[in-house]
Short mmCIF file of C-alpha atoms in Angstrom, two decimals:
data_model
loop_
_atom_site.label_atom_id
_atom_site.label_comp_id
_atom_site.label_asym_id
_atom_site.label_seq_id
_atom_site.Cartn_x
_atom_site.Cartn_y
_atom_site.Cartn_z
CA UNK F 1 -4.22 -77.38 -71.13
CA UNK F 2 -6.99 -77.69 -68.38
CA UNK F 3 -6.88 -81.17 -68.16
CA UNK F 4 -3.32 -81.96 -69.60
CA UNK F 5 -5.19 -83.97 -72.27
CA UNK F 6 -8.06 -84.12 -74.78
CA UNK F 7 -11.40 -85.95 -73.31
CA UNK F 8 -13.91 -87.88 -75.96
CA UNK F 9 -15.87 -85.38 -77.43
CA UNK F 10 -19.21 -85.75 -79.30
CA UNK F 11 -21.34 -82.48 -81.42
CA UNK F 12 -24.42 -82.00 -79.88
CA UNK F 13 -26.82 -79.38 -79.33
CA UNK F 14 -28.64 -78.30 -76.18
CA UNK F 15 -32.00 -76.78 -76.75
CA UNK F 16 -33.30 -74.15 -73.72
CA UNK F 17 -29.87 -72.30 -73.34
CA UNK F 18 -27.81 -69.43 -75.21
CA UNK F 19 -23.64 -68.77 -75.43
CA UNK F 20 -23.38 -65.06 -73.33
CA UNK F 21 -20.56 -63.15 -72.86
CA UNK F 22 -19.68 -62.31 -69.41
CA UNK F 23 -18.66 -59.21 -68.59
CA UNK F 24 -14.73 -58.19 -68.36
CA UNK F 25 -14.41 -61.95 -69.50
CA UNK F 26 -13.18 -63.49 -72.61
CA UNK F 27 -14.97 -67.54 -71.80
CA UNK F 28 -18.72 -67.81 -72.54
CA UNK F 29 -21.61 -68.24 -69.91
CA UNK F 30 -24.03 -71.29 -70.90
CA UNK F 31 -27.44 -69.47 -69.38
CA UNK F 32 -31.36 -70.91 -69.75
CA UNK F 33 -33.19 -69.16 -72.67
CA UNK F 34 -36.37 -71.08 -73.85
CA UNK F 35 -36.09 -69.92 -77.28
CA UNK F 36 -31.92 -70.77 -78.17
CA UNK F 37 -30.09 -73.80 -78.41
CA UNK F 38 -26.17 -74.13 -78.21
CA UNK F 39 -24.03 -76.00 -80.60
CA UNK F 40 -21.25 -77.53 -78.67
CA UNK F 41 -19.61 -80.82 -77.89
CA UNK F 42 -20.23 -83.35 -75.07
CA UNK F 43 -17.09 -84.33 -73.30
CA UNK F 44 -16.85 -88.19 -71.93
CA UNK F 45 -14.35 -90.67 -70.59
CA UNK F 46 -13.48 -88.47 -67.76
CA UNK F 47 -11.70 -89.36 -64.39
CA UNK F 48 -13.46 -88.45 -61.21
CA UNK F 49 -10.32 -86.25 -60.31
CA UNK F 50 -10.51 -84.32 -63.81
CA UNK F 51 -14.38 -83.70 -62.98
CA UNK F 52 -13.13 -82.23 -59.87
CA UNK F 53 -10.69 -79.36 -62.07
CA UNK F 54 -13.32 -78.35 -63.97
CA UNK F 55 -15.49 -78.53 -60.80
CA UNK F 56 -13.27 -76.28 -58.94
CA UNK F 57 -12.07 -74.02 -62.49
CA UNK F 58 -15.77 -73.14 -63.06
CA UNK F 59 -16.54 -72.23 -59.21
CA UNK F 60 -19.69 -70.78 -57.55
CA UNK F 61 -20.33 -68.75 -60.62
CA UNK F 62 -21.60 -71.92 -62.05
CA UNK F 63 -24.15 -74.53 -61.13
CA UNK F 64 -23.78 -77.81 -62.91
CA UNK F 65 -26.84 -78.47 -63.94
CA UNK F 66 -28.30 -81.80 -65.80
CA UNK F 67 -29.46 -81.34 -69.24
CA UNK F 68 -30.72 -82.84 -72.04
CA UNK F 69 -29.02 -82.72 -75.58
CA UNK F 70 -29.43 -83.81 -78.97
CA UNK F 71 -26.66 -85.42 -80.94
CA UNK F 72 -25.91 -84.73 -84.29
CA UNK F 73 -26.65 -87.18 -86.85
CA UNK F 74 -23.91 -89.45 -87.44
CA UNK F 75 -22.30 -88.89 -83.87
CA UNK F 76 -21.20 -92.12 -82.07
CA UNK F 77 -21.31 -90.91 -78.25
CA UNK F 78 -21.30 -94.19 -76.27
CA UNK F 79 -22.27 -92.83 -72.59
CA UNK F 80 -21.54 -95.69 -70.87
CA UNK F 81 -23.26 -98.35 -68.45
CA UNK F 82 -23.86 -98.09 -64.74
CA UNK F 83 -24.05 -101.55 -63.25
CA UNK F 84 -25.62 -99.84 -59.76
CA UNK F 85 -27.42 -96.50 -58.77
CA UNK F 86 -24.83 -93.83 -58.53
CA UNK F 87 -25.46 -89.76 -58.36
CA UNK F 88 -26.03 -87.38 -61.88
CA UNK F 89 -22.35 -86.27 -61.20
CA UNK F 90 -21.35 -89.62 -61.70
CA UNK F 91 -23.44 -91.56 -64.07
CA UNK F 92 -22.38 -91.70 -67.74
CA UNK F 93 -25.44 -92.24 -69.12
CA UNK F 94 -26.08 -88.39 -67.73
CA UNK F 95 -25.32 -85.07 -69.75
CA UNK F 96 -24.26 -82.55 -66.84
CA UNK F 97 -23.42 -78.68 -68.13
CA UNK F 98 -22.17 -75.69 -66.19
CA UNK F 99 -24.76 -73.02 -65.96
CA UNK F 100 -23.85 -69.49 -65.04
CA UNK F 101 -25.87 -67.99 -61.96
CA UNK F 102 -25.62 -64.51 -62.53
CA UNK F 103 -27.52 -63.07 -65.49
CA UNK F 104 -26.69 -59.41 -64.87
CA UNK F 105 -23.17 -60.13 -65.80
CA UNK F 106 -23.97 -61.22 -68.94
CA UNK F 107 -23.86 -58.94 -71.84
CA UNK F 108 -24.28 -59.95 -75.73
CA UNK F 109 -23.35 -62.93 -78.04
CA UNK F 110 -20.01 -64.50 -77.27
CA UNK F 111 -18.08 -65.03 -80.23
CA UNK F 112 -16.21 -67.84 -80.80
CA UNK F 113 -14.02 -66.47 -83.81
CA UNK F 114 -13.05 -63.54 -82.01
CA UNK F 115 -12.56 -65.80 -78.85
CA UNK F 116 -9.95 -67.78 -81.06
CA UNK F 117 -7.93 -64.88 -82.95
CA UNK F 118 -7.82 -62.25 -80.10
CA UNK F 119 -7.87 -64.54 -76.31
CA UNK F 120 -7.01 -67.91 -77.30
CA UNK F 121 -3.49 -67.78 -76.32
CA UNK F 122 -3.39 -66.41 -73.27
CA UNK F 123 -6.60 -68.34 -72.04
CA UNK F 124 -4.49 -71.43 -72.90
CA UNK F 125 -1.83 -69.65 -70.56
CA UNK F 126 -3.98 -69.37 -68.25
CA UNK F 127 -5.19 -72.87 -67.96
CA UNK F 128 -1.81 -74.57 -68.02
CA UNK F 129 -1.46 -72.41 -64.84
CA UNK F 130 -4.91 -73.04 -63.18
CA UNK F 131 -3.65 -76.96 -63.90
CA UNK F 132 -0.07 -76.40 -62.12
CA UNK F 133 -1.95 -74.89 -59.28
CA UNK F 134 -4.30 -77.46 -58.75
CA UNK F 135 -1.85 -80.53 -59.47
CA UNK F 136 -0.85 -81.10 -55.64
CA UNK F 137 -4.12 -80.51 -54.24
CA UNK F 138 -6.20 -82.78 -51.73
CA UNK F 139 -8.93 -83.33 -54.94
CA UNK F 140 -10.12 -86.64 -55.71
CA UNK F 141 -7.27 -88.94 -56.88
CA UNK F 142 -7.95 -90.91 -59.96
CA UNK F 143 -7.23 -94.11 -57.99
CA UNK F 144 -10.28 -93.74 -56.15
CA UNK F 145 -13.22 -93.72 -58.37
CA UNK F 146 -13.08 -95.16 -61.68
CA UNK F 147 -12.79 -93.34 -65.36
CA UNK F 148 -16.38 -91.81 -65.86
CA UNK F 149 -17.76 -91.65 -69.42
#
């Protein structure tokens, strides 16, 4: 709904973080605990103007941080080639995550099955109209840097 597609996605798991709820939230907070790991997915063969939506959907709340992830076993995730030196943000060879900045708005385990029966539908909602809003916007334009894995 975000994105007005479905990017490649690959399981993984990243070690060093835990899934938080946020307070008066129903989305999950990815935030730096030593002793967790998240399972998840790793999404690729994004434009550089989708990596500006989710830049500008996740907002100061966020920092997107580089991290380092283990695939599961039998995942094909192809990140890519870089034929010159380019930034994190950029380079698909480089596993970038959103990390939330504010711990004392986190509260308990999110849930992903409640998540799904009880918010689902109108998070979806309110994607579709994050993505309207955003669709005429000065972000970058997909003509000017090329897909991104």
């Amino acid at each position: 709904a975000l994105l007005g597609r479905v990017p490649n996605r690959t399981p993984a798991t990243l070690p060093g973080y835990v899934r938080r709820r946020i307070k008066e939230r129903v989305y999950p907070a990815l935030y730096p605990d030593p002793g967790s790991q998240v399972d998840g997915e790793v999404l690729s063969g994004m434009s550089r103007r989708e990596l500006a939506v989710l830049d500008w959907f996740e907002d100061e709340a966020y920092t997107l941080t580089k991290v380092d992830v283990t695939f599961d076993e039998g995942s094909e995730w192809e990140p890519g080639e870089s034929s010159e030196p380019v930034d994190a943000y950029l380079d698909p060879k480089v596993v970038m995550a959103y990390v939330f900045t504010s711990p004392r708005d986190l509260h308990g385990e999110w849930d992903y099955e409640e998540f799904r029966q009880v918010h689902l539908e109108s998070y979806v909602v309110m994607c579709e109209e994050f993505a309207e809003d955003v669709k005429h916007n000065d972000l970058p334009g997909d003509d000017e840097v090329d897909e991104v894995e």
